[in-house]
Coordinates of C-alpha atoms in Angstrom, one line a residue:
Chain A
X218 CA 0.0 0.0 0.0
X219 CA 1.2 3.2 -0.9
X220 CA 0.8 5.9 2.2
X221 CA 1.2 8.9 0.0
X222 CA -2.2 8.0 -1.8
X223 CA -2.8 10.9 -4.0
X224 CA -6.3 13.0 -3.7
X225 CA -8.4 11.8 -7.0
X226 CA -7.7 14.5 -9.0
X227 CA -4.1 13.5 -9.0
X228 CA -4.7 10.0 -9.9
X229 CA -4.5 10.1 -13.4
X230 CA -3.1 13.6 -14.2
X231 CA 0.2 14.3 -14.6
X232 CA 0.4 17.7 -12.6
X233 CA 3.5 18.5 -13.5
X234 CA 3.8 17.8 -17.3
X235 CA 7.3 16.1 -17.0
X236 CA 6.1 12.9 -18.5
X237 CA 6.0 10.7 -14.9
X238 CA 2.9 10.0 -13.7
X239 CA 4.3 9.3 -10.2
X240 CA 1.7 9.9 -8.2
X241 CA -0.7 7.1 -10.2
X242 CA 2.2 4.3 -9.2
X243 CA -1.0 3.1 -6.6
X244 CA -4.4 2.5 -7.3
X245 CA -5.0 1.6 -3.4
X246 CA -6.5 3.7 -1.1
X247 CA -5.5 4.2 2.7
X248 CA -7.4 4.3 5.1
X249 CA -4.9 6.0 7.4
X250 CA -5.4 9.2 8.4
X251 CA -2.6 11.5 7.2
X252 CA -0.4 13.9 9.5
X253 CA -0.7 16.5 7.3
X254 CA -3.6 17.1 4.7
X255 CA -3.9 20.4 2.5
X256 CA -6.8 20.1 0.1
X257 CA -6.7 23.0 -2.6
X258 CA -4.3 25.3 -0.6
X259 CA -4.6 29.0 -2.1
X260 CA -2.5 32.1 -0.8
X261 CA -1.9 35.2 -2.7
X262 CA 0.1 38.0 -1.3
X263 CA -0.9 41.5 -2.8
X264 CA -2.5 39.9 -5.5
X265 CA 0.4 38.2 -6.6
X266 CA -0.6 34.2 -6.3
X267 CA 2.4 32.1 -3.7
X268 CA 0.3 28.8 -3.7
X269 CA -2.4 27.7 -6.2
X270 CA -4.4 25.0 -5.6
X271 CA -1.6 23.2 -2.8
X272 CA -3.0 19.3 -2.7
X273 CA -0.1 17.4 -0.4
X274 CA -1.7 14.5 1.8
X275 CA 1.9 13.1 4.4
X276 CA 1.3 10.0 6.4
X277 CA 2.6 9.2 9.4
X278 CA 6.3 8.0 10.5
X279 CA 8.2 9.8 6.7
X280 CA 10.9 12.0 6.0
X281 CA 9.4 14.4 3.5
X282 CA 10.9 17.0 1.8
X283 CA 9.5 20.4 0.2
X284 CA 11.3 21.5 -2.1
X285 CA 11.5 24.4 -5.3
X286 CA 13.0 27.5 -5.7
X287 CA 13.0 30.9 -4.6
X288 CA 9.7 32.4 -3.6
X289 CA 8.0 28.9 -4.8
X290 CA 5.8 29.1 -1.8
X291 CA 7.8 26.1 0.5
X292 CA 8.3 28.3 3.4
X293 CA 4.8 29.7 3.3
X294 CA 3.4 26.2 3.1
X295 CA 5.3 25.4 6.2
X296 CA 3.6 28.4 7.4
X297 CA 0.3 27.1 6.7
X298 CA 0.5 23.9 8.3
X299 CA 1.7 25.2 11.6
X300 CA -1.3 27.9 11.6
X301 CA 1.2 30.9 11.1
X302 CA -0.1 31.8 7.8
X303 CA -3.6 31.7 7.0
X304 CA -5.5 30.2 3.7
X305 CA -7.2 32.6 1.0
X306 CA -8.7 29.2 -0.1
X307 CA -8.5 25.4 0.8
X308 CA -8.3 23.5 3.6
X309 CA -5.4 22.3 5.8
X310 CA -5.4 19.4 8.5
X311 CA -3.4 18.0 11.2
X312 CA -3.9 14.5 12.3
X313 CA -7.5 14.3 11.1
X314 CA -8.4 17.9 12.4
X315 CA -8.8 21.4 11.0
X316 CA -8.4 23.3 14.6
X317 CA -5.1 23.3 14.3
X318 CA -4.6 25.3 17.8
X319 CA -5.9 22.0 19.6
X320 CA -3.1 19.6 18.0
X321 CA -0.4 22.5 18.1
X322 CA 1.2 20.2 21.8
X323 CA 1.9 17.6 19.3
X324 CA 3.7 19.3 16.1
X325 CA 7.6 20.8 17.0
X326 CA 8.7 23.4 15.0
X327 CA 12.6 24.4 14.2
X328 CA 12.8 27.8 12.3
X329 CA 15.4 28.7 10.0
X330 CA 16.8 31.4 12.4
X331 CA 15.8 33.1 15.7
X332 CA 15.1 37.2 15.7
X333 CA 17.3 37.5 18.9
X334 CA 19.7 40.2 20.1
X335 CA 23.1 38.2 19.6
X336 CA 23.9 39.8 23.1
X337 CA 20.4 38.7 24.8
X338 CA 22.1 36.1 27.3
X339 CA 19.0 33.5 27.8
X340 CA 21.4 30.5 28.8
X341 CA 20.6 27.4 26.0
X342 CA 19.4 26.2 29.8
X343 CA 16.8 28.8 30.2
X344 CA 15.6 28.4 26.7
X345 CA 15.3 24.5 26.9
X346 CA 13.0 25.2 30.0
X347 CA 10.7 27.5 28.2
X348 CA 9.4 24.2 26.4
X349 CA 8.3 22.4 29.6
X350 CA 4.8 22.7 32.0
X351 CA 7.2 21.1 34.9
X352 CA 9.7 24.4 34.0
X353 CA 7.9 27.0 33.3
X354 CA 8.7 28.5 36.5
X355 CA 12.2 28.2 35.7
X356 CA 13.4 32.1 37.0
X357 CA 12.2 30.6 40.8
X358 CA 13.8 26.8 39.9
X359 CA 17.4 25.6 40.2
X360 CA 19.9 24.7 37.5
X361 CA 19.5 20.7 39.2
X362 CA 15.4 20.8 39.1
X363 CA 16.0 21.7 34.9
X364 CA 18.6 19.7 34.7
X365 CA 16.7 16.9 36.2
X366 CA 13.5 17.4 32.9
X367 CA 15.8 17.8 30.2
X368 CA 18.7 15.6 30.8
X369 CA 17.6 12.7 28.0
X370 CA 17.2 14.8 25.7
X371 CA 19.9 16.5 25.9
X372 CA 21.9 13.5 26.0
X373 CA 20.0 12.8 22.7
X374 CA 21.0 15.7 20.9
X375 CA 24.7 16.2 22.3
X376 CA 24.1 19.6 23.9
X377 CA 24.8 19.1 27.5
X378 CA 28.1 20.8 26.9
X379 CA 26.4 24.1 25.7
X380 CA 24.2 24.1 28.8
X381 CA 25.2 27.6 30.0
X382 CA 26.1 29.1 26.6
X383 CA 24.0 32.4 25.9
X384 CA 21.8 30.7 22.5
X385 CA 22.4 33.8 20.7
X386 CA 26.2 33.0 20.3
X387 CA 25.8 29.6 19.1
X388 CA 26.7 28.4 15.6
X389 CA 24.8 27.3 13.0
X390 CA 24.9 23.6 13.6
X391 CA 24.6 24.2 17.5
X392 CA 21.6 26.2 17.2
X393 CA 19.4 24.0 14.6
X394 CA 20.6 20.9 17.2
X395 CA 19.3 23.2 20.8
X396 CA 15.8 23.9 18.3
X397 CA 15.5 20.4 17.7
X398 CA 15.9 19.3 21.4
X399 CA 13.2 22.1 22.2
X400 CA 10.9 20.3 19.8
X401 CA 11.5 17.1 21.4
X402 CA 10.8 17.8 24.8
X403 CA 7.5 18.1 24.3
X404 CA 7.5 14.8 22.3
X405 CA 6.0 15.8 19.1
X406 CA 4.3 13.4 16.5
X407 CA 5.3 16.0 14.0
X408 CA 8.6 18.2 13.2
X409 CA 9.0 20.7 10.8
X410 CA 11.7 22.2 9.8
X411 CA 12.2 25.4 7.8
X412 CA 15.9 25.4 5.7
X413 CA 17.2 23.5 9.0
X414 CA 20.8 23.1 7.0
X415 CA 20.6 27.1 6.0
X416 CA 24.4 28.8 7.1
X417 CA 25.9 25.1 7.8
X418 CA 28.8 23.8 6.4
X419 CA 29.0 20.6 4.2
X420 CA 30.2 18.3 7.0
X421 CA 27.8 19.6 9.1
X422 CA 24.9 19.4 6.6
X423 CA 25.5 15.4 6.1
X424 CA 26.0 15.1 10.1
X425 CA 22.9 17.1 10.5
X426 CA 20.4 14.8 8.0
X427 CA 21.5 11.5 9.3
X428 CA 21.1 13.0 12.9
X429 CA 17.5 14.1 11.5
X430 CA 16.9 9.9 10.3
X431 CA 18.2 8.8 13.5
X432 CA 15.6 11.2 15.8
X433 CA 13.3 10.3 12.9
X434 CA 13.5 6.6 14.0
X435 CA 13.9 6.8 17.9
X436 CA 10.8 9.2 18.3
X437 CA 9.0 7.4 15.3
X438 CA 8.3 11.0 13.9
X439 CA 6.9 12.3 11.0
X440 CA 9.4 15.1 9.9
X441 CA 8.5 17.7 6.9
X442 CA 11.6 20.1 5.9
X443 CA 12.0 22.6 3.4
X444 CA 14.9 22.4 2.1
X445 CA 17.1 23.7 -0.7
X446 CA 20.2 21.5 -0.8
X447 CA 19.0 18.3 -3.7
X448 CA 21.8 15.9 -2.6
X449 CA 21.1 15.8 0.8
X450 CA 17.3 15.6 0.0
X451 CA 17.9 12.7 -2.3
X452 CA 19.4 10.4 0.5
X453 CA 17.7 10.9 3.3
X454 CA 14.0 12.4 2.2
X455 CA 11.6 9.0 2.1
X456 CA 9.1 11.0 0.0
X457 CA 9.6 14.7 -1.8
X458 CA 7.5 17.7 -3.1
X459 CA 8.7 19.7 -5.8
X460 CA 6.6 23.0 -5.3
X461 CA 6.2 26.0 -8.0
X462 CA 3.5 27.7 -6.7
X463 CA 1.2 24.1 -7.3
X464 CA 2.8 21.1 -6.4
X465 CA 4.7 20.5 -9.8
X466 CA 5.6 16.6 -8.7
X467 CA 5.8 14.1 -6.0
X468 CA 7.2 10.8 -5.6
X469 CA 10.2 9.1 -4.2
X470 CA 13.3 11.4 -4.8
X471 CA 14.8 8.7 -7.7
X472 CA 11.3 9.7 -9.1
X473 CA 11.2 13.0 -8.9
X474 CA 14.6 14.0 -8.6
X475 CA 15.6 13.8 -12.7
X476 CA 16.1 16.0 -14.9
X477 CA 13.0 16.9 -16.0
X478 CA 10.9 17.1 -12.8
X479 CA 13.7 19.4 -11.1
X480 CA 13.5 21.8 -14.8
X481 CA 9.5 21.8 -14.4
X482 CA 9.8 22.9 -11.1
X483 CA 13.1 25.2 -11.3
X484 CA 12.6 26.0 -15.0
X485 CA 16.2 25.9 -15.3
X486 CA 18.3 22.6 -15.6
X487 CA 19.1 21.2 -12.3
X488 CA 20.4 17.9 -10.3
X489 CA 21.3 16.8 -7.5
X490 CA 25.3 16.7 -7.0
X491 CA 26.5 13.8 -5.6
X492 CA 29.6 14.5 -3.5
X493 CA 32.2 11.6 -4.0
X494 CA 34.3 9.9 -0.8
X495 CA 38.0 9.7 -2.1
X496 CA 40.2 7.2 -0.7
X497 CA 43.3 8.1 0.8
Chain B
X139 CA 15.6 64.5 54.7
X140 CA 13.7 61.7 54.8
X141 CA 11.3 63.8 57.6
X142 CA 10.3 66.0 54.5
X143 CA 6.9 64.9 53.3
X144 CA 8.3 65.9 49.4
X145 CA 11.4 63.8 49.6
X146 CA 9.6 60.4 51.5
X147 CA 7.3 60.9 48.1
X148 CA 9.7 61.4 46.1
X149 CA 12.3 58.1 47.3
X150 CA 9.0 56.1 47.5
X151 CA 8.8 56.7 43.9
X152 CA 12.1 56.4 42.8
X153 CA 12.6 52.9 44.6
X154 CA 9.2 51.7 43.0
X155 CA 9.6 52.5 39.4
X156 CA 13.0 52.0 39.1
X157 CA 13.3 48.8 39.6
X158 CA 10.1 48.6 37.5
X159 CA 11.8 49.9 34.7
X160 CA 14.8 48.2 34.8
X161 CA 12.8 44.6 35.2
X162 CA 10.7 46.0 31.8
X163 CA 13.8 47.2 30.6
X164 CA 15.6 43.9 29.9
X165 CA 12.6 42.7 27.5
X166 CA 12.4 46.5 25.9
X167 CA 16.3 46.4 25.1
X168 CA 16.0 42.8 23.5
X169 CA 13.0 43.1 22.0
X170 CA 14.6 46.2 20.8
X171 CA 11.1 48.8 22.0
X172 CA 13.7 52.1 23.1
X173 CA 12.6 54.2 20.5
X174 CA 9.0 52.9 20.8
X175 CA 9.3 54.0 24.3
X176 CA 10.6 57.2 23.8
X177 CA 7.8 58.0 21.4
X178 CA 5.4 57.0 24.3
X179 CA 7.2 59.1 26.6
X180 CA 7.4 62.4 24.4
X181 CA 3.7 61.3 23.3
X182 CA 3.2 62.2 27.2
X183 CA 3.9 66.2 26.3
X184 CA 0.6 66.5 24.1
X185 CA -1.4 65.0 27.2
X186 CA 0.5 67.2 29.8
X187 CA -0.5 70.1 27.3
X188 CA -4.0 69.3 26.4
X189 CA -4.5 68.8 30.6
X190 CA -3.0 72.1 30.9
X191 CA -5.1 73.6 28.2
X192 CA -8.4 72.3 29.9
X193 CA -7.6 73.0 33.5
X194 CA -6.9 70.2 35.1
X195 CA -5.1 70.1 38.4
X196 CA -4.3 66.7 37.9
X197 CA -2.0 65.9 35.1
X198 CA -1.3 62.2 35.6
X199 CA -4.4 60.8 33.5
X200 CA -4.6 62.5 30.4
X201 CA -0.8 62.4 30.1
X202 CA -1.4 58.2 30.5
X203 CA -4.2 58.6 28.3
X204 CA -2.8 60.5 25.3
X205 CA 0.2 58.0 25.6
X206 CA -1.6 55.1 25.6
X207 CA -3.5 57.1 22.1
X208 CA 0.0 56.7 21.1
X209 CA 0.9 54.0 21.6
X210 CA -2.1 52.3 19.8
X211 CA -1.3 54.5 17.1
X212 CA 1.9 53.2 16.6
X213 CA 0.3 49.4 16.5
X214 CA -2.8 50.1 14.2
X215 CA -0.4 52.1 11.5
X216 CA 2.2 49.0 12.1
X217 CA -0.6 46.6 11.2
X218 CA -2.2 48.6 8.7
X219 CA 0.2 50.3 6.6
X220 CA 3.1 49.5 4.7
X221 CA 5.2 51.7 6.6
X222 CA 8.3 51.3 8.3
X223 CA 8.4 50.9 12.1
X224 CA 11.2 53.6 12.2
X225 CA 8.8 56.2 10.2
X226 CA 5.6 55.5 12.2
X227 CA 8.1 56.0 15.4
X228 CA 9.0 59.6 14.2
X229 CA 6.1 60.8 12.8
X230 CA 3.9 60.0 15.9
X231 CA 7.1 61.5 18.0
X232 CA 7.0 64.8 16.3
X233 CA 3.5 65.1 16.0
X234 CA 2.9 65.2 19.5
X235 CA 5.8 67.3 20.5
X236 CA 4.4 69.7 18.2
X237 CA 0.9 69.5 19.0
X238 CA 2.2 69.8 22.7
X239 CA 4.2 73.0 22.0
X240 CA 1.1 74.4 20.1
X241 CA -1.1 74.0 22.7
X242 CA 1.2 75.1 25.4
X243 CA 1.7 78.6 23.4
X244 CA -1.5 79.4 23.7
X245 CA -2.0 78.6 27.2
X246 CA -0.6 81.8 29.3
X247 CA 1.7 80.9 31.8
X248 CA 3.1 77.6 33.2
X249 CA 6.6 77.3 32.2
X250 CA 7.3 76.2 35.3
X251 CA 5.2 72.9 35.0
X252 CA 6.0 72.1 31.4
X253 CA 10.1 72.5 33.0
X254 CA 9.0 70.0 35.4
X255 CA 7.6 67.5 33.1
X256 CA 10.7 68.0 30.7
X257 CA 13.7 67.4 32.8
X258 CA 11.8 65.7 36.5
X259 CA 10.7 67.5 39.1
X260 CA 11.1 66.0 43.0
X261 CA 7.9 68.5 44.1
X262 CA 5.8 67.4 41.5
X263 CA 5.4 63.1 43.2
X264 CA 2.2 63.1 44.8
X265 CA 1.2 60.2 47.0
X266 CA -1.4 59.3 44.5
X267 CA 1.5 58.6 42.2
X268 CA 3.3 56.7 45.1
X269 CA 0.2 54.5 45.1
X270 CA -0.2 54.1 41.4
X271 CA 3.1 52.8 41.4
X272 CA 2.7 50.4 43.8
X273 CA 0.0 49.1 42.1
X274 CA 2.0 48.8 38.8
X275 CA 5.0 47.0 40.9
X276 CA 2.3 44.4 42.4
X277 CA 0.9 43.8 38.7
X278 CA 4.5 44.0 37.2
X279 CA 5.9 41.3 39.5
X280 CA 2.6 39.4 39.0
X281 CA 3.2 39.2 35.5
X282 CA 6.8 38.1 36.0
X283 CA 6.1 35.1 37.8
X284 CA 3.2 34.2 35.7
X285 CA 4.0 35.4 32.1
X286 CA 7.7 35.3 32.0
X287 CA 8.2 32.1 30.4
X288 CA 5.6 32.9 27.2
X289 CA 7.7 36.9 27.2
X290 CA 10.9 35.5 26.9
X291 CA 9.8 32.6 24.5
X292 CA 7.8 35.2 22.3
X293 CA 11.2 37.9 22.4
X294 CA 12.8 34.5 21.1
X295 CA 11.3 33.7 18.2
X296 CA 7.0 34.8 17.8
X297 CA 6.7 32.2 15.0
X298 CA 7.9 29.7 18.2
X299 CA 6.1 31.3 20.8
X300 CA 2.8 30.8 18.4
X301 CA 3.6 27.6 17.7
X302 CA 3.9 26.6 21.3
X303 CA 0.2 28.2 21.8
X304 CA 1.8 32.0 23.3
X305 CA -1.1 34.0 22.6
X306 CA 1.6 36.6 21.1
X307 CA -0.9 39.1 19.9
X308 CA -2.4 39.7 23.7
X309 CA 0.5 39.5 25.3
X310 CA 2.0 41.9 22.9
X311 CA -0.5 44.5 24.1
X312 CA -0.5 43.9 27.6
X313 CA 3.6 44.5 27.3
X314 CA 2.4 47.9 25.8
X315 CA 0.1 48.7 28.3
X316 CA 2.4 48.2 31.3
X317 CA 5.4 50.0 29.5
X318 CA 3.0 53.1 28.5
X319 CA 1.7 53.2 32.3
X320 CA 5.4 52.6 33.6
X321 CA 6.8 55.2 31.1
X322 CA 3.7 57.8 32.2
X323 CA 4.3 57.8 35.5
X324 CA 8.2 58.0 35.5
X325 CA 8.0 61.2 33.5
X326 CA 7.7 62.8 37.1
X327 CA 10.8 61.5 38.4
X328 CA 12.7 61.6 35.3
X329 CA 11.0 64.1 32.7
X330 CA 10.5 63.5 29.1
X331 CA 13.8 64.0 27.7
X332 CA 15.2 61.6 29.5
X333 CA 12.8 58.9 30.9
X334 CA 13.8 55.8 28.4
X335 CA 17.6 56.1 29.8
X336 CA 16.0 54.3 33.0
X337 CA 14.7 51.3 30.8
X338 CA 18.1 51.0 28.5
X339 CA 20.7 51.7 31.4
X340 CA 20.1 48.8 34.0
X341 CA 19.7 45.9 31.6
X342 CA 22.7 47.6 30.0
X343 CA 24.3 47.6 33.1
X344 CA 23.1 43.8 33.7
X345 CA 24.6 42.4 30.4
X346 CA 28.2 42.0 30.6
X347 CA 27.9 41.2 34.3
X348 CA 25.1 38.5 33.4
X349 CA 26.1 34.8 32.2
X350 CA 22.0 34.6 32.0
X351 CA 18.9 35.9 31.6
X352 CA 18.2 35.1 34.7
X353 CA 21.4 37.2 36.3
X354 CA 20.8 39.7 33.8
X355 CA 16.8 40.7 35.4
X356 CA 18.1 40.2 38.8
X357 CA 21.4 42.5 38.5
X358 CA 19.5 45.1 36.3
X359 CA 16.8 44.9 38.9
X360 CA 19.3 45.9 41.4
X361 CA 21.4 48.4 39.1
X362 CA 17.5 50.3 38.4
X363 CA 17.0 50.6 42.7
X364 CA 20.3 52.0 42.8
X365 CA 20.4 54.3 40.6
X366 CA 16.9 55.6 41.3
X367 CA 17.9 55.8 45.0
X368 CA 21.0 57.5 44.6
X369 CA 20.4 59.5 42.4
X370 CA 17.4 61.0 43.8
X371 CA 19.4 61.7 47.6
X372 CA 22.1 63.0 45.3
X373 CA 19.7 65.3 43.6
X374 CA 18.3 66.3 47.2
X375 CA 21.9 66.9 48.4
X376 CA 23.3 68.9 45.6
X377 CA 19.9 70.4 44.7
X378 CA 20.6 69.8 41.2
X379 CA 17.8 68.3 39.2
X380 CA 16.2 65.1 39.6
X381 CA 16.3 63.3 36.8
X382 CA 19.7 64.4 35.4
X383 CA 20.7 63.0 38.5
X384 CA 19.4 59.6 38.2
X385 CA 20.7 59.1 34.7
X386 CA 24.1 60.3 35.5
X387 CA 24.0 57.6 38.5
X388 CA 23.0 55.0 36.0
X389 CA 25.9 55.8 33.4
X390 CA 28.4 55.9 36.3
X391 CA 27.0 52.6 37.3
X392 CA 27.3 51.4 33.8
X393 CA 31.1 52.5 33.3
X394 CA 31.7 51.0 36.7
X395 CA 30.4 47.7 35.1
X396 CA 32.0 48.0 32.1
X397 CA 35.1 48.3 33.5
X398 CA 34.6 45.1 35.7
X399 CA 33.4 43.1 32.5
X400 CA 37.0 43.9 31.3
X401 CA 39.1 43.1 33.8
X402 CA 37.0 39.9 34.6
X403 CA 37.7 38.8 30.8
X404 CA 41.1 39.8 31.3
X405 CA 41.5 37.7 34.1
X406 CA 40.0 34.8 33.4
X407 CA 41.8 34.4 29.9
X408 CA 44.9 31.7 29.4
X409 CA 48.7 32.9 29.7
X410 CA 49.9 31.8 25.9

């Protein structure tokens, strides 16, 4: 059975024109209920149209990525499923439901950056504790009591050395790992991540998405990223969205990531590098 | 002194709002609100004038009023126009200093006052002002124990803070409120010009003493009641003005830390 049933419309069109029907591989239907549902998604801004007619339906327990280029609507999808960004048209839902507000304790969220004062000195400590009920008093509580909540998963993420290190003078790679542990405390069913690899090295890209698989596992989680980087996508994304505005293909990312899905959806000629291991 | 009615007023005040400001302060600086407070507080000349202008003995209300007008009308043009937050800021700023300084010119009379709301005035703390205070302080550390963790979450990141169910548009406007009320009534201790130097200075004084957020609203809570303290028995002692006083307190307090920071660093880095 094929989780990523398509809506009916999709069945027998090919959306994106590049020849592949991928999304007609499956004639089953499921009679899961999806994570993540967006029926007909519309958003203009000014007029000008970002989404137009959005159909993307994610089961549970998949790495799936968004991706397209520049102002292809991705990050205003992202938007839209975590209730940040409202529809002109369509419908979105969460685990079966359209209030999104009453499933929001079960979605983590890592943005692509944080709008802080580099000089603000909230400890990653204090920030970590901002996530928990138990530690929401955490200005009255001791460093142990904190400790005491968030130890595993710090353990998880390999931050307990940057316990008392202001978050606005973390790197790149620190940062999107402390987001991700914030997520996790809460214990999510869903992560999404916007551009999580944005201003990280190579190295730390590769460590980052197999870090991302291993979570994905451990937590059984459904994880949805936007990202921008094709090679990494095409190893460790299960499923993948190329988005122009509509979604221009779907499929596995040997399916969709060819030639000429990626120029339907970039309109230039695009592929995924793959970076060779030499031998020394 | 203290057995002067004027001065027990006056120190009541001063060790009530500062503190206040400096705990309001930490969240204005990061959240980077000084020029949005500064609007507020020259906002507070168009009320002072307009009271003035009708007659009233009692300035305190429409100068909270008419800054609270402003301080909405910074938020509604925000929302509503394309506008940039540094425009809306200076034209709402101008605006009421000149509406203020038209008013005033055709009132006959009280330089004095409009002196006294410019640059502080001990005489001018009322015990009704004492009690408003006190009130703020009770509702400011209220909101500190019970709203702290959504504030700082929400001065993180507001797409996180919605995302973990912060009702960031409410508690945006409540922040407002208290900072309009808090800025309002300081004006009498401090003046106009020079009110916002009592919400920048302590957390400034806080930061490179602070390895937390945590150290950072105790120490500038500490740096706001010394200043205002000091400064206002300094001010008594030299009979200098008030609020000139204060600040100057606070920027020696600030050097004072700045040059601790240093050495500290110094100290604590490895011989090569």
């Amino acid at each position: 059975m094929n989780p990523f049933e398509p809506f009916p419309s999709l069945k027998t069109a090919d959306k994106c024109g590049c020849g592949h029907q991928h999304s007609a591989r499956v004639n089953e239907t499921t009679k899961a209920i999806p994570v993540v549902e967006v029926v007909q998604g519309q958003i203009a801004f000014d007029g000008t149209p970002v989404l137009r007619g959005v159909n993307l339906r994610i089961p549970a327990g998949e790495i799936v990525a968004l991706i397209g280029p520049n102002g292809s609507g991705k990050t205003t999808l992202l938007r839209s499923i975590l209730g940040l960004q409202r529809l002109d048209e369509g419908e979105i839902r969460l685990f079966g439901t359209q209030d999104l507000p009453s499933v929001m304790s079960r979605v983590g969220y890592v943005p692509q950056r944080l709008s802080l004062d580099r000089s603000f000195p909230l400890s990653v400590r204090e920030f970590l504790a901002l996530r928990l009920k138990r530690t929401r008093f955490w200005f009255w509580q001791t460093h142990r009591k904190i400790e005491e909540e968030i130890r595993p998963t710090l353990i998880e993420m390999g931050v307990e050395a940057l316990l008392d290190k202001p978050i606005g003078r973390l790197s790149g790679g620190q940062l999107q790992r402390v987001l991700i542990a914030f997520s996790l405390l809460e214990k999510p069913d869903l992560l999404l991540l916007d551009e999580p690899t944005a201003g990280v090295d190579t190295p730390g890209e590769q460590s980052f998405y197999e870090m991302i698989g291993r979570v994905q596992q451990q937590h059984k989680l459904t994880v949805v990223l936007v990202s921008h980087d094709l090679s990494m996508v095409y190893r460790h994304a299960s499923w993948v969205y190329a988005l122009n505005g509509v979604i221009c293909c779907e499929g596995t990312p040997e399916q969709v990531m060819n030639a000429d899905s990626l120029k339907q959806a970039y309109g230039i000629h695009v592929a995924p590098y793959q970076h060779h291991h030499h031998v020394h | 002194m203290f057995t002067e009615a004027y001065m027990q007023r006056a120190i009541a005040a001063a060790i009530i709002l500062g503190p206040v400001c400096a705990l309001l302060g930490v969240f204005v600086t990061a959240r980077r609100l000084s020029f949005f407070s500064d609007t507020i507080a020259h906002g507070a000349l168009a009320g002072v004038a307009i009271g003035i202008w009708m007659g009233l003995t009692d300035l305190t209300l429409p100068m909270i009023l008419f800054s609270l007008s402003v301080a909405v009308a910074m938020i509604w043009l925000k929302e509503n126009t394309d506008l940039l937050t540094d425009s809306i800021m200076a034209l709402l700023l101008s605006g009421s200093v000149a509406l203020g300084i038209l008013i005033l010119s055709l009132v006959r009379g009280n330089r004095g006052e409009l002196h006294s709301y410019l640059f502080g005035d001990l005489l001018a703390i009322e015990w009704k002002d004492v009690a408003i205070a006190a009130v703020l302080l009770l509702v400011v550390l209220f909101g500190l124990w019970r709203w702290l963790t959504p504030i700082t979450l929400m001065t993180v990141n507001e797409d996180l803070a919605k995302v973990s169910s912060v009702n960031v548009r409410a508690l945006n406007y409540a922040f407002v409120l208290l900072l309009t009320i808090t800025v309002a009534l300081s004006i009498r201790l401090l003046g106009i010009v020079l009110v916002t130097s009592l919400l920048v200075i302590p957390p400034a004084i806080a930061r490179p003493l602070s390895l937390n957020l945590r150290h950072q609203i105790i120490i500038s809570i500490i740096a706001g009641f010394l200043s205002c303290f000091g400064g206002t028995v300094l001010s008594w002692q030299l009979n200098v003005p008030c609020g000139a006083t204060i600040v100057l307190t606070c920027v020696g307090l600030f050097v004072v830390a700045l040059i601790t920071s240093k050495f500290r660093q110094r100290s604590s880095q490895p011989y090569s």
